[in-house]
């Protein structure tokens, strides 16, 4: 968060830390005015962003609003398979655990019936045995219920579908939901997915991001944290796609001077994986040494060669 000198501002972060005696201060710079809002790090009871509500800090306020909009998925098979009760204040947006899947599908179908056709086609591309996604308005039980139909017109309710099928269905719904925009965070998406379906999962995750050159599409981005060599290997195939990047996280030691004492800390280092032999995947504003990048690429290649299955 640095204001460009070319725009007439000063090249100083809007949020920064500075040592003050034996403590550290977190300082937030105002927009267009002199003076900082300072908070002692050891006295902070909450994040500094949570206390920012003034347009005097419009850049920091925008960063806060963006972070609040981030969605974190942690699917629970019981929530995914649960019908949506038609109660007062019914939500019709998929929750982080997968609740309200049926209500979300019903709302999408009411807004645009063709979207349901698109969802059915996408599900079939990943799960060929199913030909149609249906949402039943179960008036007798005052609920919405999701069903999948196969080629023989047999129906399977969400209660009997496997965890992997439900997870794929939920991601297909998000990919076709006009109300889904912004950043989506998904930890270990391979959980509950058969190893044969990892390639499909990788392709579906890519569907949940937007090519930023396509100005007519809603802005979507997804960050995935995974331990699956299979999933990383599938994503690694998109080496020439500028919208896809892979970063490798590992623990490393760091020597720091804290209040005059030299201490060794264990920190998480996150480095970009080289796109190919021609250079980094993206232009990285943070400096990394060439040996670090080459070592990271070598480590990831060794990791991909290990005989690990999907979780």
Short mmCIF file of C-alpha atoms in Angstrom, two decimals:
data_model
loop_
_atom_site.label_atom_id
_atom_site.label_comp_id
_atom_site.label_asym_id
_atom_site.label_seq_id
_atom_site.Cartn_x
_atom_site.Cartn_y
_atom_site.Cartn_z
CA UNK A 1 0.00 0.00 0.00
CA UNK A 2 2.38 2.69 -1.27
CA UNK A 3 1.37 5.96 -2.88
CA UNK A 4 3.19 6.47 -6.16
CA UNK A 5 5.62 9.36 -6.42
CA UNK A 6 4.48 9.83 -10.02
CA UNK A 7 1.02 10.81 -8.76
CA UNK A 8 2.53 13.59 -6.68
CA UNK A 9 2.46 11.72 -3.40
CA UNK A 10 5.23 10.31 -1.26
CA UNK A 11 6.54 6.77 -1.60
CA UNK A 12 5.68 5.74 1.94
CA UNK A 13 3.45 2.84 3.00
CA UNK A 14 0.00 3.69 4.28
CA UNK A 15 0.56 1.14 7.05
CA UNK A 16 4.04 0.68 8.50
CA UNK A 17 5.85 -0.33 11.67
CA UNK A 18 8.54 1.71 13.37
CA UNK A 19 10.72 1.04 16.40
CA UNK A 20 10.17 3.49 19.22
CA UNK A 21 12.53 2.84 22.10
CA UNK A 22 11.88 -0.64 23.44
CA UNK A 23 8.60 -1.09 21.62
CA UNK A 24 7.16 -1.14 18.10
CA UNK A 25 4.56 1.31 16.83
CA UNK A 26 2.11 0.61 14.01
CA UNK A 27 1.47 3.80 12.07
CA UNK A 28 -1.27 4.59 9.56
CA UNK A 29 -0.81 7.54 7.22
CA UNK A 30 -3.71 9.84 6.42
CA UNK A 31 -4.67 10.71 2.85
CA UNK A 32 -3.82 14.25 1.81
CA UNK A 33 -3.00 15.34 5.34
CA UNK A 34 -0.01 15.42 7.61
CA UNK A 35 0.12 13.22 10.65
CA UNK A 36 -0.17 9.55 11.45
CA UNK A 37 -2.45 7.44 13.59
CA UNK A 38 -0.12 5.42 15.83
CA UNK A 39 -0.75 2.35 17.96
CA UNK A 40 1.76 0.54 20.15
CA UNK A 41 1.94 -3.05 18.99
CA UNK A 42 2.21 -4.47 22.51
CA UNK A 43 -0.88 -2.53 23.59
CA UNK A 44 -3.13 -3.42 20.66
CA UNK A 45 -6.18 -5.50 21.62
CA UNK A 46 -7.44 -5.77 18.04
CA UNK A 47 -6.17 -5.26 14.50
CA UNK A 48 -5.40 -1.68 13.52
CA UNK A 49 -7.73 -1.99 10.51
CA UNK A 50 -10.74 -2.73 12.71
CA UNK A 51 -10.50 0.77 14.22
CA UNK A 52 -10.38 2.57 10.85
CA UNK A 53 -13.77 4.02 9.86
CA UNK A 54 -12.87 7.52 8.63
CA UNK A 55 -12.47 8.76 5.06
CA UNK A 56 -9.34 10.53 6.26
CA UNK A 57 -7.77 7.09 5.73
CA UNK A 58 -9.60 6.24 2.49
CA UNK A 59 -6.90 3.91 1.10
CA UNK A 60 -6.67 1.95 4.34
CA UNK A 61 -10.48 1.96 4.63
CA UNK A 62 -10.68 0.50 1.10
CA UNK A 63 -8.21 -2.22 2.10
CA UNK A 64 -10.35 -3.00 5.15
CA UNK A 65 -13.52 -3.25 3.03
CA UNK A 66 -11.76 -5.56 0.58
CA UNK A 67 -10.52 -7.88 3.34
CA UNK A 68 -14.00 -8.04 4.90
CA UNK A 69 -15.36 -9.24 1.54
CA UNK A 70 -12.98 -12.22 1.41
CA UNK A 71 -14.76 -15.59 1.67
CA UNK A 72 -13.21 -18.64 3.31
CA UNK A 73 -14.62 -22.03 2.31
CA UNK A 74 -14.52 -24.93 4.75
CA UNK A 75 -17.09 -27.38 3.40
CA UNK A 76 -18.88 -29.70 5.79
CA UNK A 77 -20.60 -32.67 4.05
CA UNK A 78 -23.53 -32.56 6.50
CA UNK A 79 -24.18 -28.88 5.72
CA UNK A 80 -23.79 -29.45 1.98
CA UNK A 81 -26.36 -32.26 1.99
CA UNK A 82 -28.85 -30.48 4.24
CA UNK A 83 -32.13 -29.21 2.68
CA UNK A 84 -32.81 -25.49 3.08
CA UNK A 85 -35.76 -24.85 5.37
CA UNK A 86 -38.06 -22.08 4.17
CA UNK A 87 -37.95 -20.06 7.37
CA UNK A 88 -38.09 -16.34 8.11
CA UNK A 89 -34.82 -14.73 7.02
CA UNK A 90 -33.77 -17.67 4.84
CA UNK A 91 -30.33 -17.11 3.36
CA UNK A 92 -29.86 -17.90 -0.31
CA UNK A 93 -26.09 -17.52 -0.55
CA UNK A 94 -23.76 -20.46 0.01
CA UNK A 95 -22.12 -20.28 3.44
CA UNK A 96 -18.48 -21.11 4.13
CA UNK A 97 -19.48 -24.59 5.36
CA UNK A 98 -21.85 -25.28 2.45
CA UNK A 99 -25.15 -24.44 4.13
CA UNK A 100 -28.00 -23.09 2.01
CA UNK A 101 -26.87 -24.96 -1.12
CA UNK A 102 -30.47 -25.78 -2.05
CA UNK A 103 -31.71 -22.22 -1.41
CA UNK A 104 -28.82 -20.79 -3.44
CA UNK A 105 -29.66 -23.06 -6.37
CA UNK A 106 -33.36 -22.15 -6.14
CA UNK A 107 -32.52 -18.42 -6.20
CA UNK A 108 -30.22 -18.88 -9.23
CA UNK A 109 -32.95 -20.80 -11.06
CA UNK A 110 -35.53 -18.10 -10.31
CA UNK A 111 -33.18 -15.35 -11.51
CA UNK A 112 -32.07 -17.13 -14.68
CA UNK A 113 -33.39 -20.56 -15.64
CA UNK A 114 -30.61 -21.03 -18.17
CA UNK A 115 -28.08 -20.88 -15.34
CA UNK A 116 -29.47 -24.17 -14.06
CA UNK A 117 -28.80 -25.67 -17.48
CA UNK A 118 -25.24 -24.37 -17.28
CA UNK A 119 -24.78 -25.85 -13.80
CA UNK A 120 -26.15 -29.22 -14.99
CA UNK A 121 -23.76 -29.25 -17.95
CA UNK A 122 -20.80 -28.34 -15.77
CA UNK A 123 -21.65 -31.05 -13.22
CA UNK A 124 -21.98 -33.60 -16.03
CA UNK A 125 -18.55 -32.62 -17.39
CA UNK A 126 -17.07 -33.65 -14.04
CA UNK A 127 -19.53 -36.41 -13.14
CA UNK A 128 -20.75 -37.98 -16.45
CA UNK A 129 -23.23 -40.27 -14.70
CA UNK A 130 -25.42 -37.27 -13.79
CA UNK A 131 -27.31 -35.37 -16.46
CA UNK A 132 -29.34 -32.79 -14.54
CA UNK A 133 -29.32 -30.77 -11.33
CA UNK A 134 -32.81 -30.19 -9.93
CA UNK A 135 -34.09 -28.13 -7.00
CA UNK A 136 -37.36 -29.40 -5.58
CA UNK A 137 -39.69 -26.95 -3.86
CA UNK A 138 -40.83 -29.42 -1.20
CA UNK A 139 -43.92 -27.61 0.04
CA UNK A 140 -45.05 -30.55 2.19
CA UNK A 141 -41.89 -30.23 4.31
CA UNK A 142 -41.49 -26.47 3.80
CA UNK A 143 -38.00 -26.78 2.31
CA UNK A 144 -35.89 -26.76 -0.83
CA UNK A 145 -34.12 -30.00 -1.72
CA UNK A 146 -31.33 -30.67 -4.24
CA UNK A 147 -31.48 -33.73 -6.47
CA UNK A 148 -29.23 -35.10 -9.21
CA UNK A 149 -30.73 -37.13 -12.07
CA UNK A 150 -28.85 -39.78 -14.02
CA UNK A 151 -29.31 -40.93 -17.62
CA UNK A 152 -32.06 -43.36 -16.56
CA UNK A 153 -34.01 -40.56 -14.81
CA UNK A 154 -33.16 -41.96 -11.37
CA UNK A 155 -32.98 -39.23 -8.74
CA UNK A 156 -30.50 -38.92 -5.87
CA UNK A 157 -31.11 -36.40 -3.11
CA UNK A 158 -28.25 -34.41 -1.62
CA UNK A 159 -28.54 -36.52 1.55
CA UNK A 160 -27.23 -39.64 -0.22
CA UNK A 161 -24.57 -38.03 -2.44
CA UNK A 162 -20.90 -38.55 -1.58
CA UNK A 163 -18.81 -35.79 -0.03
CA UNK A 164 -16.74 -35.46 -3.19
CA UNK A 165 -19.85 -35.09 -5.37
CA UNK A 166 -21.30 -32.45 -3.04
CA UNK A 167 -18.06 -30.46 -3.02
CA UNK A 168 -17.89 -30.48 -6.82
CA UNK A 169 -21.56 -29.49 -7.02
CA UNK A 170 -21.04 -26.57 -4.62
CA UNK A 171 -18.09 -25.26 -6.65
CA UNK A 172 -20.13 -25.55 -9.86
CA UNK A 173 -22.83 -23.46 -8.18
CA UNK A 174 -20.32 -20.77 -7.16
CA UNK A 175 -18.87 -20.70 -10.68
CA UNK A 176 -22.36 -19.97 -12.10
CA UNK A 177 -23.60 -17.59 -9.39
CA UNK A 178 -23.63 -13.95 -10.55
CA UNK A 179 -23.63 -12.86 -6.91
CA UNK A 180 -20.24 -14.47 -6.30
CA UNK A 181 -17.44 -11.92 -6.75
CA UNK A 182 -14.17 -11.07 -5.04
CA UNK A 183 -11.60 -13.32 -3.39
CA UNK A 184 -12.34 -16.91 -2.43
CA UNK A 185 -9.98 -18.79 -0.08
CA UNK A 186 -10.12 -22.59 -0.06
CA UNK A 187 -7.95 -24.82 2.12
CA UNK A 188 -7.11 -28.33 0.91
CA UNK A 189 -9.83 -28.62 -1.78
CA UNK A 190 -8.65 -32.19 -2.47
CA UNK A 191 -10.20 -33.45 0.79
CA UNK A 192 -13.00 -35.91 0.09
CA UNK A 193 -12.12 -36.07 -3.62
CA UNK A 194 -11.05 -39.34 -5.25
CA UNK A 195 -7.57 -39.17 -6.77
CA UNK A 196 -9.10 -39.78 -10.23
CA UNK A 197 -11.06 -36.52 -9.84
CA UNK A 198 -8.12 -34.26 -8.91
CA UNK A 199 -7.72 -33.12 -12.52
CA UNK A 200 -11.42 -32.16 -12.61
CA UNK A 201 -11.07 -30.31 -9.31
CA UNK A 202 -8.11 -28.30 -10.65
CA UNK A 203 -10.09 -27.32 -13.75
CA UNK A 204 -13.09 -26.32 -11.64
CA UNK A 205 -10.93 -24.16 -9.36
CA UNK A 206 -9.63 -22.36 -12.43
CA UNK A 207 -13.25 -21.71 -13.48
CA UNK A 208 -13.67 -19.81 -10.21
CA UNK A 209 -11.13 -17.18 -11.23
CA UNK A 210 -11.47 -14.43 -13.82
CA UNK A 211 -9.15 -13.47 -16.62
CA UNK A 212 -8.57 -9.85 -15.60
CA UNK A 213 -8.24 -8.89 -19.27
CA UNK A 214 -11.94 -9.72 -19.75
CA UNK A 215 -13.46 -6.43 -18.57
CA UNK A 216 -17.07 -7.61 -19.00
CA UNK A 217 -16.80 -10.38 -16.39
CA UNK A 218 -17.19 -10.05 -12.60
CA UNK A 219 -13.84 -9.89 -10.82
CA UNK A 220 -13.10 -13.22 -9.14
CA UNK A 221 -9.93 -14.59 -7.63
CA UNK A 222 -9.20 -17.78 -5.70
CA UNK A 223 -6.34 -18.69 -3.37
CA UNK A 224 -5.88 -22.39 -2.61
CA UNK A 225 -3.73 -23.90 0.13
CA UNK A 226 -2.92 -27.56 -0.56
CA UNK A 227 -0.62 -30.43 0.45
CA UNK A 228 -1.59 -32.52 -2.59
CA UNK A 229 1.20 -33.11 -5.14
CA UNK A 230 -1.51 -34.30 -7.53
CA UNK A 231 -3.39 -31.00 -7.38
CA UNK A 232 -0.19 -28.93 -7.61
CA UNK A 233 0.88 -31.05 -10.58
CA UNK A 234 -2.36 -30.36 -12.43
CA UNK A 235 -2.11 -26.61 -11.77
CA UNK A 236 1.56 -26.69 -12.81
CA UNK A 237 0.41 -27.67 -16.32
CA UNK A 238 -0.90 -24.12 -16.84
CA UNK A 239 2.61 -22.71 -17.04
CA UNK A 240 1.75 -20.29 -19.83
CA UNK A 241 -1.38 -18.86 -18.23
CA UNK A 242 -0.59 -15.43 -16.70
CA UNK A 243 -3.61 -15.69 -14.38
CA UNK A 244 -2.25 -18.78 -12.59
CA UNK A 245 0.63 -18.75 -10.12
CA UNK A 246 2.11 -21.21 -7.64
CA UNK A 247 3.87 -20.23 -4.42
CA UNK A 248 5.79 -22.55 -2.14
CA UNK A 249 5.69 -22.08 1.66
CA UNK A 250 8.35 -23.43 4.00
CA UNK A 251 9.70 -22.69 7.46
CA UNK A 252 13.08 -20.99 7.74
CA UNK A 253 15.22 -19.36 10.42
CA UNK A 254 15.60 -15.60 10.62
CA UNK A 255 17.96 -13.61 12.83
CA UNK A 256 16.37 -10.43 14.21
CA UNK A 257 17.31 -7.63 16.57
CA UNK A 258 14.46 -7.17 19.06
CA UNK A 259 14.91 -4.42 21.66
CA UNK A 260 18.67 -4.80 21.46
CA UNK A 261 18.72 -8.59 21.69
CA UNK A 262 19.71 -10.88 18.83
CA UNK A 263 17.17 -13.70 18.56
CA UNK A 264 16.55 -16.52 16.10
CA UNK A 265 12.98 -16.80 14.90
CA UNK A 266 11.21 -19.48 12.87
CA UNK A 267 9.23 -17.74 10.13
CA UNK A 268 7.23 -18.87 7.12
CA UNK A 269 8.88 -18.07 3.82
CA UNK A 270 6.63 -17.95 0.74
CA UNK A 271 8.39 -17.86 -2.61
CA UNK A 272 7.06 -17.88 -6.19
CA UNK A 273 7.67 -20.98 -8.28
CA UNK A 274 9.33 -20.26 -11.60
CA UNK A 275 6.94 -20.39 -14.54
CA UNK A 276 9.41 -22.18 -16.77
CA UNK A 277 13.02 -22.01 -17.79
CA UNK A 278 12.44 -18.50 -19.16
CA UNK A 279 11.72 -16.85 -15.84
CA UNK A 280 9.22 -16.21 -13.02
CA UNK A 281 5.51 -16.82 -13.46
CA UNK A 282 4.65 -13.21 -12.72
CA UNK A 283 6.63 -10.04 -12.23
CA UNK A 284 7.15 -10.07 -8.47
CA UNK A 285 7.52 -6.67 -6.77
CA UNK A 286 9.27 -8.24 -3.77
CA UNK A 287 12.95 -9.01 -4.51
CA UNK A 288 13.97 -12.66 -4.53
CA UNK A 289 17.42 -13.91 -5.37
CA UNK A 290 17.91 -16.12 -8.42
CA UNK A 291 19.35 -18.96 -6.26
CA UNK A 292 16.25 -18.84 -4.03
CA UNK A 293 13.91 -19.09 -7.02
CA UNK A 294 15.87 -21.93 -8.62
CA UNK A 295 16.01 -23.83 -5.31
CA UNK A 296 12.26 -23.39 -4.89
CA UNK A 297 11.59 -24.72 -8.39
CA UNK A 298 13.87 -27.71 -7.75
CA UNK A 299 12.14 -28.45 -4.44
CA UNK A 300 8.67 -28.31 -6.01
CA UNK A 301 9.73 -30.62 -8.85
CA UNK A 302 11.03 -33.15 -6.31
CA UNK A 303 7.76 -32.80 -4.39
CA UNK A 304 5.72 -33.49 -7.54
CA UNK A 305 7.74 -36.67 -8.14
CA UNK A 306 6.89 -38.11 -4.73
CA UNK A 307 4.35 -40.92 -4.61
CA UNK A 308 1.67 -39.08 -2.61
CA UNK A 309 -2.00 -39.64 -3.26
CA UNK A 310 -4.74 -37.13 -2.77
CA UNK A 311 -6.02 -36.78 0.78
#
